[in-house]
Tab-separated table of C-alpha atoms and ligand atoms in Angstrom:
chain	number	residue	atom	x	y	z
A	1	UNK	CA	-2.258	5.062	-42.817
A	2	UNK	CA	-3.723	7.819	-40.356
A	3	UNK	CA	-4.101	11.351	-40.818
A	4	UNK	CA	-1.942	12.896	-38.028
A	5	UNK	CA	-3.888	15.877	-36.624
A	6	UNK	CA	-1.880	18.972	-36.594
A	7	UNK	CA	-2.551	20.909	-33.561
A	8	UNK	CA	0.644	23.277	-34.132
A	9	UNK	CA	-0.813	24.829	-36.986
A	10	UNK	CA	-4.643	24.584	-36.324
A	11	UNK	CA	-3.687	26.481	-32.820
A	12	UNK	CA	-1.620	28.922	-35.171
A	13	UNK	CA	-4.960	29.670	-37.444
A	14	UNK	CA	-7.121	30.332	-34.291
A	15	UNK	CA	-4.908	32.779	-32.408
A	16	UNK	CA	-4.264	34.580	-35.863
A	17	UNK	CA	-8.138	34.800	-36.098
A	18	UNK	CA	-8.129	36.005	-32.524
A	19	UNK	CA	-5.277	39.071	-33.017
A	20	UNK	CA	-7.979	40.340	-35.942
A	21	UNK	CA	-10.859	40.231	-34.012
A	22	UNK	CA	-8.802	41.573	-31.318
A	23	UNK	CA	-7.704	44.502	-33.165
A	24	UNK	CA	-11.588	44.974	-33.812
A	25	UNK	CA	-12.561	45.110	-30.350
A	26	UNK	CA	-9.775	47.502	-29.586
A	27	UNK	CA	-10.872	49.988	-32.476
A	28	UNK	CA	-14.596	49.511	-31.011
A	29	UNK	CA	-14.086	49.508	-27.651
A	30	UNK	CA	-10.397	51.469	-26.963
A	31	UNK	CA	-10.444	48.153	-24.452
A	32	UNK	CA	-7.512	45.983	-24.497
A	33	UNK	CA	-8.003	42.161	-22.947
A	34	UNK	CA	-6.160	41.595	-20.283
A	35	UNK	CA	-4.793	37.887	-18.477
A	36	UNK	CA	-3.466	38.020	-15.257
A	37	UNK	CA	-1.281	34.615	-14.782
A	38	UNK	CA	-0.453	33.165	-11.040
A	39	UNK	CA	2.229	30.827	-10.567
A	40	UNK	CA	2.575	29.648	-6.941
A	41	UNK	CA	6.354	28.030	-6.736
A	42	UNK	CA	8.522	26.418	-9.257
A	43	UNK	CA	7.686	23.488	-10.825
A	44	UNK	CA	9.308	23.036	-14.051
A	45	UNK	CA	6.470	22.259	-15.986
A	46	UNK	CA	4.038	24.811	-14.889
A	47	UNK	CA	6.646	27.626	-15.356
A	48	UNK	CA	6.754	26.177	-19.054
A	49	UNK	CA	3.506	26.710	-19.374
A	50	UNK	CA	2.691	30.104	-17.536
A	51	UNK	CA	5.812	31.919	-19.671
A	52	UNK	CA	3.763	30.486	-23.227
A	53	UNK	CA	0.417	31.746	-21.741
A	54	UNK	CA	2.606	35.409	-21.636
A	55	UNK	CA	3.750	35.244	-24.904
A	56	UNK	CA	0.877	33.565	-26.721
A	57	UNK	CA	-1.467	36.943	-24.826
A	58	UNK	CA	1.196	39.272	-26.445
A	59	UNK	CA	1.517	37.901	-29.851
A	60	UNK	CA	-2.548	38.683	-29.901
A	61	UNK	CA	-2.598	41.978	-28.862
A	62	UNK	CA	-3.515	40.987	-24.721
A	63	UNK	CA	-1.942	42.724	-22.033
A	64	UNK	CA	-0.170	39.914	-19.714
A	65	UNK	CA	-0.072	40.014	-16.314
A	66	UNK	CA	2.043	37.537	-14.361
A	67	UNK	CA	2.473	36.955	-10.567
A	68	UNK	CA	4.623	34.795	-9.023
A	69	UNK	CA	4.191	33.812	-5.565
A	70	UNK	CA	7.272	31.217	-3.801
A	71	UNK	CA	6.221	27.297	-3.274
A	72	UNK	CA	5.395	28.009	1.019
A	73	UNK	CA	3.117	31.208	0.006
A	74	UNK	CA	0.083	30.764	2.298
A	75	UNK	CA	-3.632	30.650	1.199
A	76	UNK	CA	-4.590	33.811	2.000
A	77	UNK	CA	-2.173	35.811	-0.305
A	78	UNK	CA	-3.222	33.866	-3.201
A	79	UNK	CA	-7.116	34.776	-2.327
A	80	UNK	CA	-5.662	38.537	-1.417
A	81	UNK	CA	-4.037	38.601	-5.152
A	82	UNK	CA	-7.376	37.243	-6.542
A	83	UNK	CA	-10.018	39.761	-4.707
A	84	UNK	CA	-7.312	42.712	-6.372
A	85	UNK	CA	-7.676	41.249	-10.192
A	86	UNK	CA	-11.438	40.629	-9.709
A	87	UNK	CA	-11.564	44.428	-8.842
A	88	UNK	CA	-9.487	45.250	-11.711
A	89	UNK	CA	-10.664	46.720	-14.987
A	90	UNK	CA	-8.121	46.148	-16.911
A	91	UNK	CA	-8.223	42.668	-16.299
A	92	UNK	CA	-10.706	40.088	-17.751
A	93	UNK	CA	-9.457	36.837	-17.134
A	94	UNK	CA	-7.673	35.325	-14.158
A	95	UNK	CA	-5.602	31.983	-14.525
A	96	UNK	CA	-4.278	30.586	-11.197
A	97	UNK	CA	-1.950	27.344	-12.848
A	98	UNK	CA	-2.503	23.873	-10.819
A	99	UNK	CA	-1.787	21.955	-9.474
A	100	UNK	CA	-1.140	23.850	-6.254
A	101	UNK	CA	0.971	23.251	-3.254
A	102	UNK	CA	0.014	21.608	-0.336
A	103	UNK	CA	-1.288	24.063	2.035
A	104	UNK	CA	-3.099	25.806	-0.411
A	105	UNK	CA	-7.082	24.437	-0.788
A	106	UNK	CA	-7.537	24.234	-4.881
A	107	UNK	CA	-10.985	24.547	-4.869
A	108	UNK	CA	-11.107	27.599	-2.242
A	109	UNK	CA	-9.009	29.375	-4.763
A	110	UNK	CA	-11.557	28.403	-7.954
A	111	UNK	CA	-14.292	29.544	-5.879
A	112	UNK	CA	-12.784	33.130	-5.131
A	113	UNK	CA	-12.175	33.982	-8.580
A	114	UNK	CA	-15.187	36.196	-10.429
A	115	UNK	CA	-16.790	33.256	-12.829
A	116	UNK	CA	-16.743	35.954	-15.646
A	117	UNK	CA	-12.831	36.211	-14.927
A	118	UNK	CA	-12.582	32.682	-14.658
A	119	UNK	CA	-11.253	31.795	-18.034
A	120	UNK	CA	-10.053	28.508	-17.027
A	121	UNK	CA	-14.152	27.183	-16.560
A	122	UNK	CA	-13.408	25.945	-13.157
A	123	UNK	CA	-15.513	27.968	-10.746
A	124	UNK	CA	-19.103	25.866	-10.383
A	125	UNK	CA	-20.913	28.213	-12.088
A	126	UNK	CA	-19.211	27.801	-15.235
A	127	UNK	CA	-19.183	23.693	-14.218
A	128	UNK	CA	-22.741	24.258	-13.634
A	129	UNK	CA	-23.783	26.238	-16.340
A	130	UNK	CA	-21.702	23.692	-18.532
A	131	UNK	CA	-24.114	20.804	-17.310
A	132	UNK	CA	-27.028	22.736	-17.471
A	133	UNK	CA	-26.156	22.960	-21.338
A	134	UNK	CA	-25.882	26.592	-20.775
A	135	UNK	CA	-21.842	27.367	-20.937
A	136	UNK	CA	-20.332	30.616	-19.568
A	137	UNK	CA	-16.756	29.319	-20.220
A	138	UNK	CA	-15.670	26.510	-20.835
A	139	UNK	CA	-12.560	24.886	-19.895
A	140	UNK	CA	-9.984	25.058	-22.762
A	141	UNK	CA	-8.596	21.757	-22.861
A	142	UNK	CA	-11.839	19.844	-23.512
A	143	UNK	CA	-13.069	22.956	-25.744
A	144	UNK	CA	-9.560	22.527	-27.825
A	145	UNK	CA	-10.244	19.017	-28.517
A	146	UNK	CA	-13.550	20.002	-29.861
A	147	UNK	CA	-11.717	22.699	-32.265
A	148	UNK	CA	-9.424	20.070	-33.196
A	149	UNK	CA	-12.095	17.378	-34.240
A	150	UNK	CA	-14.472	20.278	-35.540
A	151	UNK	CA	-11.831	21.949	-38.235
A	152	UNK	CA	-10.288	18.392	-39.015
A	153	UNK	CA	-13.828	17.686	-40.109
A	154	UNK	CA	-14.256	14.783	-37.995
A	155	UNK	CA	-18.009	14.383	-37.280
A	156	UNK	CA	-19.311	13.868	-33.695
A	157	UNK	CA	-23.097	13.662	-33.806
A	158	UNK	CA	-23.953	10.092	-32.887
A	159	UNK	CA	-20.385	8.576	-32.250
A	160	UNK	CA	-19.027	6.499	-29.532
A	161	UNK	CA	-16.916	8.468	-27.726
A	162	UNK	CA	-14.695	7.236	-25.119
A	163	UNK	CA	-12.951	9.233	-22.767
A	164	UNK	CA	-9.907	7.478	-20.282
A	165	UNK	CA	-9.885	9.669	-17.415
A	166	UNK	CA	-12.486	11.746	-14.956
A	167	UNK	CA	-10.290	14.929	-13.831
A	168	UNK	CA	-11.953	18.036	-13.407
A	169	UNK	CA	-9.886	19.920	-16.148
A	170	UNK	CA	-10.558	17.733	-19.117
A	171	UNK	CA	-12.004	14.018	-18.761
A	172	UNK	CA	-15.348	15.474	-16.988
A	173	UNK	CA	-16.383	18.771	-19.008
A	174	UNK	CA	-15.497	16.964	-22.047
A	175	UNK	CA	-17.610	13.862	-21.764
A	176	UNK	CA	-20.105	16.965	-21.204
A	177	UNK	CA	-19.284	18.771	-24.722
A	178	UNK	CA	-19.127	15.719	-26.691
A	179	UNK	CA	-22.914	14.837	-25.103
A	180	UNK	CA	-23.763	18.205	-26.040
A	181	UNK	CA	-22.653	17.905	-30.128
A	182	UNK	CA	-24.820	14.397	-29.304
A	183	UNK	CA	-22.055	11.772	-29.280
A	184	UNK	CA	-22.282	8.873	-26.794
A	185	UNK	CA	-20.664	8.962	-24.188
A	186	UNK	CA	-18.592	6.890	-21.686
A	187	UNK	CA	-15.879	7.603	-19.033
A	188	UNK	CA	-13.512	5.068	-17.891
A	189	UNK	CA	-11.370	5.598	-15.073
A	190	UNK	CA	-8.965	3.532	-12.574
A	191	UNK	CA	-11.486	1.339	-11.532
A	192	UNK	CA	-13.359	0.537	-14.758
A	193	UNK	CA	-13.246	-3.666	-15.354
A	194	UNK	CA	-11.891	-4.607	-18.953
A	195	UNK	CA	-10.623	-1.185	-20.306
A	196	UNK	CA	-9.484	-3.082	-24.004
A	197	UNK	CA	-12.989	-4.178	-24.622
A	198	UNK	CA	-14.552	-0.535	-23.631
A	199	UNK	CA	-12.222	1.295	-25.623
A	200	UNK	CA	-12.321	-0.775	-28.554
A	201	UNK	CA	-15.848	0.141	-28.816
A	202	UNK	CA	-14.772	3.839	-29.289
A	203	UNK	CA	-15.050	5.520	-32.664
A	204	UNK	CA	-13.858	8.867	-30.880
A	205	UNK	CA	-11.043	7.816	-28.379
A	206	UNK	CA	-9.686	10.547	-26.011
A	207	UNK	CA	-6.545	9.351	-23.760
A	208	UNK	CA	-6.384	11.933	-20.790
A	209	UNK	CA	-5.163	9.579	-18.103
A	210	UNK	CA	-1.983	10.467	-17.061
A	211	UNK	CA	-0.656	7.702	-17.918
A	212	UNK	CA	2.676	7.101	-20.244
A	213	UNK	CA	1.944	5.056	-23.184
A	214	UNK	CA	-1.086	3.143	-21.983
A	215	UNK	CA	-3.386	3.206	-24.717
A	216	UNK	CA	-2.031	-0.200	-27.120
A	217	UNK	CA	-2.555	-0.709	-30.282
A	218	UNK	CA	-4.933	-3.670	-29.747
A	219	UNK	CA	-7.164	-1.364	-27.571
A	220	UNK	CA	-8.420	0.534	-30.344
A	221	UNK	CA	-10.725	-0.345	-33.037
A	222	UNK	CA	-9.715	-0.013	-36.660
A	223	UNK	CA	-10.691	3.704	-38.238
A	224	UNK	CA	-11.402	5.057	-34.966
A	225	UNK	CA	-10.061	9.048	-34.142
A	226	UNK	CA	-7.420	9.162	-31.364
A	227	UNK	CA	-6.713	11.885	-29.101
A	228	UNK	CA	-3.963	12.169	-26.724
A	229	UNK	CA	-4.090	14.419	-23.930
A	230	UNK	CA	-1.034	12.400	-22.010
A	231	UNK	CA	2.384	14.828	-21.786
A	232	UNK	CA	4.645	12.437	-19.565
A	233	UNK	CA	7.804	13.080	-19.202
A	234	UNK	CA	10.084	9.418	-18.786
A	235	UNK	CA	13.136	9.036	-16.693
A	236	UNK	CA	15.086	8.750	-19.915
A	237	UNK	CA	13.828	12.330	-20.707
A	238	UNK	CA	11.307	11.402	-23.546
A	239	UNK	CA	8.348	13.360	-23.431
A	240	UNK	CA	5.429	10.805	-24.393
A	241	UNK	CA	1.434	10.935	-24.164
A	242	UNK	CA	-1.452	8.206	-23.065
A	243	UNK	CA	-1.485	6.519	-26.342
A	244	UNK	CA	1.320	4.047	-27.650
A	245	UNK	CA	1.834	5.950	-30.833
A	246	UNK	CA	3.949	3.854	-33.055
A	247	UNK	CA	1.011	0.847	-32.231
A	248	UNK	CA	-2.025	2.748	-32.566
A	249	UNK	CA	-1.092	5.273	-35.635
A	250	UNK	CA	-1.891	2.335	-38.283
A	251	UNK	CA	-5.373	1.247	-36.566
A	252	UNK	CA	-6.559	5.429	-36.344
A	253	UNK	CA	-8.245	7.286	-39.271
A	254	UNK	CA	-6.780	10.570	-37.239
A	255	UNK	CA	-4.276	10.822	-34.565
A	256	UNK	CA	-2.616	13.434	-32.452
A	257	UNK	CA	0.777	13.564	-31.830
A	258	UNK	CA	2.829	14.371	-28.584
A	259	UNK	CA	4.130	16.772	-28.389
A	260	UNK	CA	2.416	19.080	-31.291
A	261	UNK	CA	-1.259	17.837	-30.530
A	262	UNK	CA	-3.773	19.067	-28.224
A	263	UNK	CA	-1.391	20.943	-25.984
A	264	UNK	CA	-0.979	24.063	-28.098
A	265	UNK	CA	-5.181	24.008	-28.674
A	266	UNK	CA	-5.300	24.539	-25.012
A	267	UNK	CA	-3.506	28.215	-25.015
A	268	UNK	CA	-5.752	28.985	-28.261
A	269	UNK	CA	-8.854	28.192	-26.202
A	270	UNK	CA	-7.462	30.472	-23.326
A	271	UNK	CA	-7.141	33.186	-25.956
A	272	UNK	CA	-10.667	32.818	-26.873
A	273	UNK	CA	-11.925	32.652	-23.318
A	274	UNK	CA	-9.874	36.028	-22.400
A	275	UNK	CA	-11.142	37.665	-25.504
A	276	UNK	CA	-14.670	36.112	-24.381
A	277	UNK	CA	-14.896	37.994	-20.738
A	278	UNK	CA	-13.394	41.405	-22.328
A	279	UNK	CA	-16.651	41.296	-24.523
A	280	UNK	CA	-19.109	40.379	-21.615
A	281	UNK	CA	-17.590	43.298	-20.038
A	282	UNK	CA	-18.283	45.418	-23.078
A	283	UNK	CA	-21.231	43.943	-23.614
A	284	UNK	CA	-20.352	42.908	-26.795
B	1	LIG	N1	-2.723	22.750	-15.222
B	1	LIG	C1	-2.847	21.852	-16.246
B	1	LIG	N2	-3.799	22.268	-17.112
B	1	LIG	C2	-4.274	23.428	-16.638
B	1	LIG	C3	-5.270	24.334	-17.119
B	1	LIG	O1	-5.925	24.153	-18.152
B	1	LIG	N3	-5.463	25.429	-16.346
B	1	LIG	C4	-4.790	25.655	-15.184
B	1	LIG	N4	-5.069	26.754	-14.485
B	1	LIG	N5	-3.869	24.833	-14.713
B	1	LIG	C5	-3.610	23.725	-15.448
């Protein structure tokens, strides 16, 4: 039987290790860290998330800014908010949540925020400095999974690793972390021919598709470590990930559950990244 990974309580480790070292920084410094949040209109979901990113920053010791902005808001009062928390001290990391409405360019908005406020790892100079094998920061959800397989002491150097799913917030910049601790690497997307037969060559499998309950329990080779990134909600209410748990549990050595998983490594990571740009502004 598998070893279900427990992201709950590795998460719960990490920010306690962050309110220490944040209490440090304060004494040092007399510098708080400070998150400013955006939320542009109501989707369910993303207000889930932006009121745990609050609470998480206060249980550390952050200050927590949030801004809320209605679903028509146009472009420009987003990029107005941004240019006013890039020029503000006493904030060191801006989070804009996506996805964004319509008339609102996503990657205009990315490119406006400061890349040492940009905590997310989005802007291209954090993409590029990622590829470059440099990283400024790094986006959190990729850089959570990498916490999770690091403490569960799951080696990576010279693995397969396969990753289902190319986005720009986790399948790319993680397929770029997992080169850099020298796994190989391959990305399968829509369009890749015979998916069973690539990821059943996967001794690291990471589901971040989109895609409710896709991953089957003959697509994944016996012993291998799976990772769901998947948080679908069905019509019947069920919230469910990528990977067919009940199948695949048996076959994994480790597995992550949904919920419980690699969502709460994600707000840890965002921690880390805000506590991360209050230093570089220390220069400490
Ligand atoms: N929406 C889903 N994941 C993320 C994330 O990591 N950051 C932001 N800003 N929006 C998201």
């Amino acid at each position: 039987m598998s070893e279900i990974i427990n992201g709950n309580e590795i998460s719960r480790v990490i920010r306690e290790e962050i309110r220490k070292q944040t209490l440090t920084f304060r004494e040092k410094t007399g510098v708080t860290p400070g998150l400013a949040v955006v939320l542009v209109g109501a989707d369910p979901a993303s207000q889930i998330y932006v009121r745990r990113k609050g609470k998480a920053c206060e249980e550390v010791g952050f200050l927590s800014r949030e801004f809320r902005l209605s679903g028509d808001a146009e472009e420009k009062e987003l990029l107005e908010i941004i240019r006013q928390l890039n020029d503000d001290p006493a904030i060191h990391g801006i989070l804009v949540q996506l996805p964004l409405p319509r008339q609102i360019r996503s990657q205009a908005v990315i490119e406006a925020i400061a890349p040492q406020k940009d905590v997310d790892g989005f802007h291209p100079v954090n993409v590029g400095r990622l590829v470059a094998g440099n990283p400024g920061h790094v986006a959190c959800t990729p850089q959570g999974i990498i916490e999770l397989l690091d403490r569960t002491g799951v080696a990576i150097e010279g693995k397969e690793a396969v990753i289902v799913g190319r986005s720009n917030i986790v399948g790319k910049p993680l397929a770029l972390l997992l080169l850099a601790r020298h796994a190989t690497i391959t990305v399968c997307h829509t369009r890749t021919r015979n998916l069973p037969e690539t990821t059943r060559r996967a001794d690291i499998l990471v589901a971040a598709a989109g895609s409710p309950e896709m991953i089957r329990g003959e697509m994944v080779k016996e012993g291998a470590v799976v990772i769901d990134v998947g948080m679908n909600r069905l019509n019947d209410g069920r919230l469910v990930g990528d990977v067919a748990f009940a199948e695949v549990a048996p076959r994994a050595s480790h597995i992550t559950p949904v919920p419980g998983g690699v969502g709460p490594m994600t707000i840890a990571m965002l921690l880390q990244n805000t506590l991360n740009a209050a230093r570089l502004t220390e220069n400490l």
